[in-house]
Structures are given as C-alpha cells and as structure tokens.
Coordinates of C-alpha atoms in Angstrom, one line a residue:
M334 CA -6.0 20.2 18.8
R335 CA -8.8 17.7 19.5
F336 CA -6.3 14.8 19.1
L337 CA -4.0 16.6 21.6
Q338 CA -6.8 17.0 24.1
T339 CA -7.8 13.4 23.8
N340 CA -4.2 12.3 24.4
F341 CA -3.9 14.5 27.5
R342 CA -7.2 13.2 29.0
S343 CA -5.9 9.6 28.4
Y344 CA -2.6 10.6 30.0
I345 CA -4.3 12.0 33.1
I346 CA -6.7 9.0 33.4
S347 CA -3.8 6.5 33.2
I348 CA -1.8 8.4 35.9
I349 CA -4.8 8.4 38.3
T350 CA -5.4 4.8 37.6
V351 CA -1.8 3.8 38.4
M352 CA -1.9 5.9 41.6
I353 CA -5.1 4.2 42.7
I354 CA -3.7 0.7 41.9
T355 CA -0.5 1.5 43.8
V356 CA -2.3 2.7 46.9
A357 CA -4.7 -0.2 46.8
L358 CA -1.8 -2.8 46.6
T359 CA 0.0 -1.0 49.4
F360 CA -3.1 -1.3 51.6
I361 CA -3.7 -5.0 50.7
I362 CA 0.0 -6.1 51.1
M363 CA 1.3 -3.9 53.9
R364 CA -1.9 -3.0 55.9
P365 CA -0.5 0.4 57.0
P366 CA -2.5 2.8 59.3
M367 CA -4.9 5.0 57.4
S368 CA -2.9 8.2 58.2
E369 CA 0.3 6.7 56.6
L370 CA -1.7 5.5 53.6
M371 CA -3.2 8.9 53.0
Y372 CA 0.3 10.5 53.4
L373 CA 1.7 8.0 50.8
A374 CA -1.2 8.8 48.4
L375 CA -0.5 12.5 48.8
L376 CA 3.2 12.1 48.1
L377 CA 2.6 9.8 45.1
G378 CA 0.0 12.3 43.8
V379 CA 2.4 15.3 44.0
T380 CA 5.4 13.5 42.4
T381 CA 3.3 11.8 39.7
L382 CA 1.6 15.0 38.7
G383 CA 5.0 16.7 38.5
S384 CA 6.2 13.9 36.2
A385 CA 3.0 14.2 34.2
L386 CA 3.5 17.9 33.8
I387 CA 7.0 17.5 32.4
G388 CA 5.9 14.8 30.0
Y389 CA 2.9 16.8 28.8
L390 CA 4.9 20.0 28.3
S391 CA 7.5 18.2 26.2
Y392 CA 4.7 16.7 24.1
R393 CA 2.7 19.9 23.9
F394 CA 5.6 22.1 22.7
G395 CA 7.2 19.5 20.5
W396 CA 10.5 19.3 22.3
W397 CA 10.9 15.7 21.0
R398 CA 10.4 16.8 17.4
Q399 CA 13.4 19.1 17.6
L400 CA 15.7 16.1 17.6
R401 CA 17.1 14.8 14.3
S402 CA 17.0 11.1 15.1
V403 CA 14.2 8.8 16.2
R404 CA 16.7 6.7 18.0
L405 CA 17.9 9.7 20.0
T406 CA 14.3 10.6 20.8
L407 CA 13.5 7.1 22.1
I408 CA 16.7 6.9 24.2
L409 CA 16.0 10.3 25.7
G410 CA 12.5 9.1 26.5
Y411 CA 13.9 6.1 28.3
V412 CA 16.4 8.3 30.2
L413 CA 13.7 10.8 31.2
A414 CA 11.4 8.0 32.3
S415 CA 14.1 6.4 34.4
G416 CA 15.2 9.7 35.8
L417 CA 11.7 10.6 36.8
T418 CA 11.2 7.2 38.4
L419 CA 14.4 7.6 40.4
F420 CA 13.5 11.1 41.4
N421 CA 9.9 10.1 42.5
V422 CA 11.2 7.1 44.6
W423 CA 14.0 9.2 46.1
V424 CA 11.7 12.1 47.1
T425 CA 9.1 9.7 48.5
A426 CA 11.6 7.7 50.4
R427 CA 13.2 10.8 51.9
L428 CA 9.8 12.1 53.0
M429 CA 9.0 8.8 54.6
F430 CA 12.2 8.8 56.6
I431 CA 13.9 5.8 55.1
N432 CA 17.4 5.4 56.4
D433 CA 20.3 6.5 54.3
H434 CA 21.6 2.9 53.7
D435 CA 18.4 1.6 52.3
L436 CA 17.9 4.8 50.3
A437 CA 21.3 4.5 48.7
L438 CA 20.7 0.8 47.9
A439 CA 17.3 1.5 46.4
S440 CA 18.7 4.4 44.4
L441 CA 21.6 2.2 43.0
L442 CA 19.1 -0.5 42.1
L443 CA 16.9 1.9 40.4
L444 CA 19.8 3.4 38.6
F445 CA 20.8 0.0 37.4
A446 CA 17.3 -0.7 36.2
G447 CA 17.2 2.6 34.4
G448 CA 20.5 1.8 32.7
I449 CA 19.1 -1.5 31.5
S450 CA 16.0 0.2 30.2
V451 CA 18.1 2.7 28.3
S452 CA 20.2 -0.1 26.8
F453 CA 17.1 -1.9 25.8
G454 CA 15.6 1.2 24.3
Y455 CA 18.8 1.7 22.3
F456 CA 18.6 -1.7 20.6
F457 CA 14.8 -1.4 20.3
S458 CA 15.2 1.9 18.5
N459 CA 17.4 0.2 15.9
S460 CA 14.4 -1.8 14.6
I461 CA 12.3 1.3 14.4
E462 CA 15.0 3.3 12.7
D463 CA 15.7 0.5 10.2
S464 CA 12.0 0.6 9.2
I465 CA 12.0 4.4 8.9
R466 CA 15.2 4.3 6.9
S467 CA 13.6 1.7 4.6
F468 CA 10.7 4.1 4.1
V469 CA 13.0 7.0 3.4
Q470 CA 14.9 5.0 0.8
G471 CA 11.7 3.9 -0.8
T472 CA 10.2 7.4 -1.0
K473 CA 13.5 8.7 -2.5
S474 CA 13.3 6.0 -5.2
I475 CA 9.7 6.9 -5.9
R476 CA 10.7 10.6 -6.1
E477 CA 13.5 9.7 -8.6
G478 CA 11.0 7.8 -10.8
D479 CA 11.8 4.3 -9.7
F480 CA 8.2 3.0 -9.2
S481 CA 9.4 -0.6 -8.7
A482 CA 10.7 0.3 -5.2
R483 CA 9.2 -1.7 -2.4
V484 CA 9.8 -1.9 1.4
E485 CA 10.0 -5.1 3.3
V486 CA 7.0 -6.0 5.4
E487 CA 7.9 -7.4 8.8
G488 CA 5.6 -8.3 11.7
H489 CA 2.0 -7.2 12.1
D490 CA 2.3 -3.8 13.8
E491 CA 1.7 -0.3 12.5
F492 CA 5.0 -0.3 10.6
A493 CA 3.9 -3.5 8.8
Q494 CA 0.6 -1.9 7.9
L495 CA 2.4 1.2 6.7
S496 CA 4.7 -1.0 4.6
E497 CA 1.8 -2.7 3.0
T498 CA 0.1 0.6 2.2
F499 CA 3.4 2.0 0.8
N500 CA 3.9 -1.0 -1.4
S501 CA 0.3 -0.8 -2.6
M502 CA 0.8 2.9 -3.5
A503 CA 4.1 2.1 -5.3
A504 CA 2.4 -0.7 -7.2
R505 CA -0.4 1.6 -8.3
L506 CA 2.1 4.3 -9.3
E507 CA 4.0 1.7 -11.3
E508 CA 0.8 0.7 -13.1
V509 CA 0.0 4.3 -13.8
E510 CA 3.5 4.9 -15.1
E511 CA 3.3 1.8 -17.4
A512 CA -0.1 3.0 -18.7
K513 CA 1.3 6.4 -19.3
Q514 CA 4.2 5.0 -21.2
A515 CA 1.9 2.7 -23.2
F516 CA -0.4 5.7 -24.0
E517 CA 2.6 7.8 -25.1
A518 CA 3.8 5.0 -27.4
M519 CA 0.2 4.6 -28.7
R520 CA 0.0 8.4 -29.3
R521 CA 3.3 8.3 -31.3
D522 CA 2.1 5.3 -33.3
L523 CA -1.3 7.0 -33.9
I524 CA 0.4 10.0 -35.4
A525 CA 2.6 7.9 -37.6
W526 CA -0.1 5.6 -38.7
V527 CA -2.7 8.3 -39.4
S528 CA -0.1 10.3 -41.3
H529 CA 0.7 7.3 -43.4
D530 CA -2.9 6.3 -44.0
L531 CA -3.9 9.8 -45.0
R532 CA -0.8 10.5 -47.0
T533 CA -1.4 7.4 -49.2
P534 CA -4.8 8.5 -50.7
L535 CA -3.8 12.2 -50.7
S536 CA -0.7 11.4 -52.8
S537 CA -2.9 9.4 -55.2
L538 CA -5.4 12.3 -55.5
S539 CA -2.6 14.8 -56.0
A540 CA -1.0 12.7 -58.8
M541 CA -4.3 12.3 -60.6
L542 CA -5.3 15.9 -60.3
D543 CA -1.8 17.0 -61.5
A544 CA -2.1 14.7 -64.5
M545 CA -5.5 16.2 -65.5
A546 CA -4.4 19.8 -64.8
D547 CA -1.2 19.4 -66.9
G548 CA -3.1 17.9 -69.8
V549 CA -1.2 14.6 -69.5
V550 CA -4.6 12.8 -69.4
T551 CA -7.2 14.1 -71.9
D552 CA -9.3 11.1 -73.1
E553 CA -12.7 10.9 -71.5
A554 CA -12.5 7.3 -70.3
T555 CA -9.3 7.9 -68.3
V556 CA -10.6 11.2 -66.9
Q557 CA -13.7 9.4 -65.7
R558 CA -11.6 6.6 -64.2
Y559 CA -9.5 9.2 -62.4
F560 CA -12.7 10.8 -61.0
Q561 CA -14.0 7.4 -59.8
Q562 CA -10.6 6.6 -58.1
G563 CA -10.6 10.0 -56.5
Q564 CA -14.1 9.5 -55.1
E565 CA -12.9 6.1 -53.7
E566 CA -9.9 7.7 -52.1
I567 CA -12.1 10.5 -50.5
A568 CA -14.5 7.8 -49.3
R569 CA -11.5 5.9 -47.8
M570 CA -10.3 9.0 -46.0
S571 CA -13.8 9.7 -44.8
R572 CA -14.1 6.2 -43.3
L573 CA -10.8 6.6 -41.6
I574 CA -11.8 9.9 -40.0
D575 CA -15.2 8.4 -39.0
D576 CA -13.4 5.5 -37.4
L577 CA -11.0 7.8 -35.5
F578 CA -14.0 9.8 -34.2
E579 CA -15.8 6.7 -33.0
L580 CA -12.6 5.5 -31.3
A581 CA -12.3 8.8 -29.6
Q582 CA -15.9 8.5 -28.3
L583 CA -15.2 5.0 -27.0
D584 CA -12.1 6.1 -25.2
A585 CA -13.8 9.1 -23.7
G586 CA -16.9 7.0 -22.7
N587 CA -19.1 9.4 -24.6
L588 CA -20.6 6.9 -27.1
D589 CA -24.1 7.9 -27.9
F590 CA -26.2 4.7 -28.0
D591 CA -29.4 3.4 -26.4
P592 CA -29.4 -0.4 -26.0
Q593 CA -32.8 -2.2 -25.6
L594 CA -34.0 -5.8 -25.8
N595 CA -34.0 -6.5 -29.6
P596 CA -34.1 -9.7 -31.7
I597 CA -30.8 -10.5 -33.3
S598 CA -31.9 -12.8 -36.0
D599 CA -33.1 -10.0 -38.3
L600 CA -29.8 -8.2 -37.8
I601 CA -27.9 -11.3 -38.9
S602 CA -30.0 -11.7 -42.0
D603 CA -29.6 -8.0 -42.9
T604 CA -25.9 -8.1 -42.5
L605 CA -25.5 -11.2 -44.6
G606 CA -27.6 -9.7 -47.3
S607 CA -25.5 -6.5 -47.4
F608 CA -22.3 -8.6 -48.0
A609 CA -23.8 -11.1 -50.5
A610 CA -22.6 -9.2 -53.6
R611 CA -19.1 -8.5 -52.2
A612 CA -18.7 -12.2 -51.2
Q613 CA -20.0 -13.4 -54.5
S614 CA -17.5 -11.2 -56.4
K615 CA -14.7 -12.8 -54.5
G616 CA -16.0 -16.3 -54.8
V617 CA -16.7 -16.7 -51.1
Q618 CA -19.8 -18.3 -49.7
V619 CA -21.5 -16.7 -46.7
A620 CA -24.1 -18.3 -44.4
G621 CA -25.7 -17.7 -41.0
A622 CA -27.5 -19.7 -38.4
V623 CA -29.3 -18.6 -35.2
S624 CA -30.1 -21.1 -32.5
S625 CA -33.8 -21.5 -31.8
E626 CA -33.1 -20.9 -28.1
V627 CA -31.9 -17.4 -28.8
G628 CA -34.4 -14.7 -27.8
L629 CA -34.1 -11.0 -27.3
V630 CA -30.6 -9.5 -26.8
W631 CA -29.6 -6.3 -24.9
M632 CA -28.1 -4.2 -27.7
A633 CA -28.2 -1.1 -29.8
P634 CA -28.9 -2.6 -33.3
D635 CA -26.9 0.0 -35.2
K636 CA -23.8 -0.5 -33.1
I637 CA -23.9 -4.3 -33.2
N638 CA -24.5 -4.0 -36.9
R639 CA -21.2 -2.1 -37.1
V640 CA -19.5 -4.9 -35.1
L641 CA -20.9 -7.5 -37.5
N642 CA -19.9 -5.5 -40.5
N643 CA -16.3 -5.1 -39.3
L644 CA -15.9 -8.8 -38.4
L645 CA -17.6 -10.0 -41.6
E646 CA -15.6 -7.6 -43.8
N647 CA -12.4 -8.8 -42.1
A648 CA -13.3 -12.5 -42.6
I649 CA -14.1 -12.1 -46.3
R650 CA -10.9 -10.1 -46.9
H651 CA -8.8 -12.9 -45.5
T652 CA -10.7 -15.8 -47.1
P653 CA -9.5 -17.1 -50.5
E654 CA -11.7 -17.8 -53.4
G655 CA -13.8 -20.9 -52.8
G656 CA -13.7 -20.3 -49.1
Q657 CA -16.6 -20.0 -46.6
V658 CA -17.6 -17.5 -44.0
S659 CA -20.4 -18.1 -41.5
I660 CA -22.2 -16.3 -38.7
E661 CA -23.6 -18.4 -35.8
V662 CA -25.5 -17.3 -32.7
E663 CA -25.7 -19.6 -29.7
S664 CA -27.6 -19.2 -26.4
E665 CA -25.9 -19.4 -23.0
P666 CA -27.4 -19.0 -19.5
E667 CA -26.9 -15.3 -19.2
N668 CA -25.9 -14.2 -22.7
V669 CA -25.6 -15.1 -26.3
V670 CA -22.4 -15.7 -28.2
V671 CA -22.0 -14.6 -31.8
S672 CA -19.3 -16.3 -33.9
V673 CA -17.9 -15.1 -37.3
A674 CA -15.8 -17.9 -38.7
D675 CA -13.8 -18.3 -41.9
N676 CA -11.6 -21.0 -43.3
G677 CA -9.0 -18.6 -44.6
E678 CA -5.3 -18.1 -43.9
G679 CA -5.6 -17.9 -40.1
I680 CA -3.6 -15.8 -37.7
A681 CA -0.1 -16.7 -36.2
E682 CA -0.1 -17.3 -32.5
E683 CA 2.3 -14.4 -31.8
D684 CA -0.2 -12.0 -33.5
L685 CA -3.3 -13.2 -31.6
P686 CA -2.8 -10.9 -28.5
R687 CA -2.7 -7.8 -30.7
V688 CA -5.5 -8.4 -33.2
F689 CA -7.8 -5.9 -31.4
D690 CA -5.1 -3.2 -31.1
R691 CA -5.8 -0.1 -33.1
F692 CA -3.9 0.3 -36.3
Y693 CA -2.4 -3.3 -35.9
R694 CA -2.2 -5.1 -39.2
I695 CA -1.3 -8.7 -39.6
E696 CA 0.3 -7.7 -43.0
K697 CA 3.8 -6.4 -42.2
S698 CA 4.2 -4.4 -45.5
R699 CA 2.9 -0.9 -45.5
S700 CA 2.8 -0.7 -49.3
R701 CA 0.0 0.6 -51.4
D702 CA -1.2 -2.9 -52.1
R703 CA -1.3 -3.8 -48.5
Y704 CA -3.1 -0.5 -47.6
E705 CA -5.8 -1.3 -50.1
K706 CA -6.1 -4.9 -48.9
G707 CA -5.8 -4.4 -45.2
G708 CA -7.7 -1.2 -44.4
A709 CA -6.6 1.2 -41.7
G710 CA -6.5 -1.4 -39.0
L711 CA -9.2 0.1 -36.9
G712 CA -12.2 -2.3 -37.5
L713 CA -11.4 -4.8 -34.9
A714 CA -10.5 -2.2 -32.3
I715 CA -13.8 -0.5 -32.9
A716 CA -15.6 -3.8 -32.7
K717 CA -14.0 -4.5 -29.3
G718 CA -14.9 -1.1 -28.0
L719 CA -18.5 -1.4 -29.0
V720 CA -19.0 -4.9 -27.6
E721 CA -17.4 -3.9 -24.3
A722 CA -19.7 -0.8 -24.2
H723 CA -22.6 -3.3 -24.3
G724 CA -21.1 -5.1 -21.3
G725 CA -19.9 -8.1 -23.4
E726 CA -16.6 -9.6 -24.3
I727 CA -14.8 -10.3 -27.6
W728 CA -12.1 -12.8 -28.3
V729 CA -10.4 -14.7 -31.2
E730 CA -9.6 -18.3 -31.9
S731 CA -7.4 -19.1 -34.9
E732 CA -5.0 -21.6 -36.4
V733 CA -2.7 -20.8 -39.3
G734 CA -3.9 -22.5 -42.5
A735 CA -7.2 -23.6 -40.9
G736 CA -9.1 -20.3 -40.4
T737 CA -10.2 -17.8 -37.7
R738 CA -13.2 -17.6 -35.5
M739 CA -14.1 -14.2 -34.0
R740 CA -16.5 -14.5 -31.1
F741 CA -18.3 -12.0 -28.9
S742 CA -21.0 -12.1 -26.2
L743 CA -24.0 -10.0 -25.5
L744 CA -26.3 -9.8 -22.5
T745 CA -29.9 -11.2 -22.7
S746 CA -31.2 -8.7 -20.1
A747 CA -30.5 -5.2 -19.0
P748 CA -27.4 -5.0 -16.7
A749 CA -28.1 -4.5 -13.0

C-alpha cells in the first residue's frame, strides 16, 4: 500500500509539472491574453486530471494484470495513451473554437502519431517478452532439476540485472546440488568402507573364538596368541571408531580444543621419541630439526600431536628398510611450516588430489594384508581437518620412487 501511495503521489506531481510547463511555454511562445491563458490552464487541468484518473484506476484495481500477455499489456497501454492524447486535444480544440478543417487535420495527425506509437510499442514489447520468455524457460529448467540453466544477459537495464541475479542463483543451486551429490556418494562410500573395516577384525575375532570354543585350539601358547590377536583387533576397531567420532566433530564444527601460543620444539621431540622404537623395528631412521627462528606457535598441543602422529606413522609405513623420515619446522613471516618427509615409494600424480580424502587408500587391494598395512584411510583426513581448524593449510609434494613430503602451516599469533 505504501508503494502504491508513493507511485500515486509521483503520478500527480508529474501531471502538475507537465501542466505548468505547458502553460509556461504557451505564455512564452504565443503571449496570449491572461484570460485566455487561464482558460487554457483550466481546460488542460480538467482533461489531464480525467486522464490521470483513468490511469490510476486501471493501476489501482489491477486491470492490466488481468491480461495474459505482457506484449498485449504494453500495446494497450500505448493505445490508451494515444487515445487519451487525441481526446484531450480534441476536447481542448473544440472548446477553444478551432475551425473544423484544422481540427480534422490535427486529429488525423494525432491519429497517425498514435498509430506509429502503437507500432513502436509492438516491436518494443517483443524485446521485453523475449526476456521474460527466457526467464520462464530458465525457471522451468531449474524446477525440473537442470541447475545448469542460464539466461542471456543483454544490456544494462533492470532485465540485465535480473538476468545476472538469476544466473548467480542458478550457479549457487548448481554448486549446492553438486555438493549434495558428492555428500551422498561419500555417505554410500562411508557405509561400504566402515562395513568392510569393521567386518575384517570381527571376522577374525569370530574365527578365533569359534576355534577356542570348539576345542580346535587347546595348547596354551596358541590360546595366548589368539587372545593377543583379539586384543589387537579390538584396539584396531576402537581406533577406527575414535577416528570416525573425531571426523564427525570436525565436520560439525564441534571440535573441543583450546589453542594457545605454545613452543613446538618440545612437541617435535616428544613425537620423535614415541616413534623411535617403531622406526627402529622397521629399520627406518627418524630425525627432526627446528629452525632457531621458530618461536611460539598458535596451537592446541594435543591436536597438533595427533597431526604429527598421523603424518609420521604414514611416512614410516611407506618407507622401506634403510630409509629415512624427517620432521622439519621452518619460520615464515606470519606462520611456521612443518614438513614430514620420507624417501619411500612416493605417490602417483593421479593420487595426489585425493590423499586427504577420508577412507582413500593408495593401495588398491582391500585384502587382509592391505588392511593391516594401510590402516583405515582416515589419518590424513583427520590431519587435514585439525590443521584447518587451527587456521592453517596442509598439502603434499611427492614423486614416485623419490619420496613424499607432507607439509602444513600454523599461525604464529592468534587469528584476528
């Protein structure tokens, strides 16, 4: 209603302005007596207000919206405007006692001008109708699920702005649909992978328990070995469940951690110490170096320790006997960069974009041997989530046969 009132006020102001300008030009050009000028102003006021009333009523009661075509609406608008102009001039001329010959000639000229205006309006309406038809087709495509639909942007008017807005909306919907499909595919893969990774240790446990329950295994040494293997399988399932829980927290943004400014050198030393026995048993040398320029780092030590553990475990797993694994920390202007490098088998170029995907394993076989060797495929995904939760980035550099370098950055001050 407020919009309608504003339009009506603007409409009345524009009419009064046109009247004043017309009367002023008449006075300047023709210099009529004041009585005739006042009479002309009265006639123009009455006829113009009548025209304004018709236009306002058609707008107020929505007569134009009853039509089924924008083209027809525009054409009728031109016809009405031309008809009202002809009527106004005819009434004014009659009251001013213009002779019949001049009145007929003026009427014919106005009729001709009105016809030209209507013809122009017809072709002008084609452009508007084409734009609207394009929007209709685009919205139908969106409704039917084709989010790649776009409308052509022409010119710089409101239709062009609407076209750009529509295309932006369609692009956003397309991104959402792609993300939805990717999430659905990830959900299916998650169910399949978790089912496999839980079924493997459960099958092993079931076989060992059945063997002991049926009396197939009776000697003490074998029973103890079965118990030890069972504990290892349970621990493996527990780690998998813990990893899934941590991933769920990362996805939901509910990770419970409290980063502060902490030294990272002690964390590197502790991590290397915890892997010393494992690396020695495999014949792999581990070493670390922290640049003297590295000071305090914005981090939650327990979470970054988890990142280092995952990266170091992954590096040792893929480094052959006699190989080397190193951790290096370098200082940069606004952050530090931690590198975990090995001279192992390396990663193929086609696998690099997916190394941080959850459940992605470089090993293509899903056999028992590969399961034990490769883990559940969640370590790097968790490392990525934890680093990004700290406001850092993680990336990988690798060459087949030369080794792999996992790198991640951490802030040296609290984020703004």
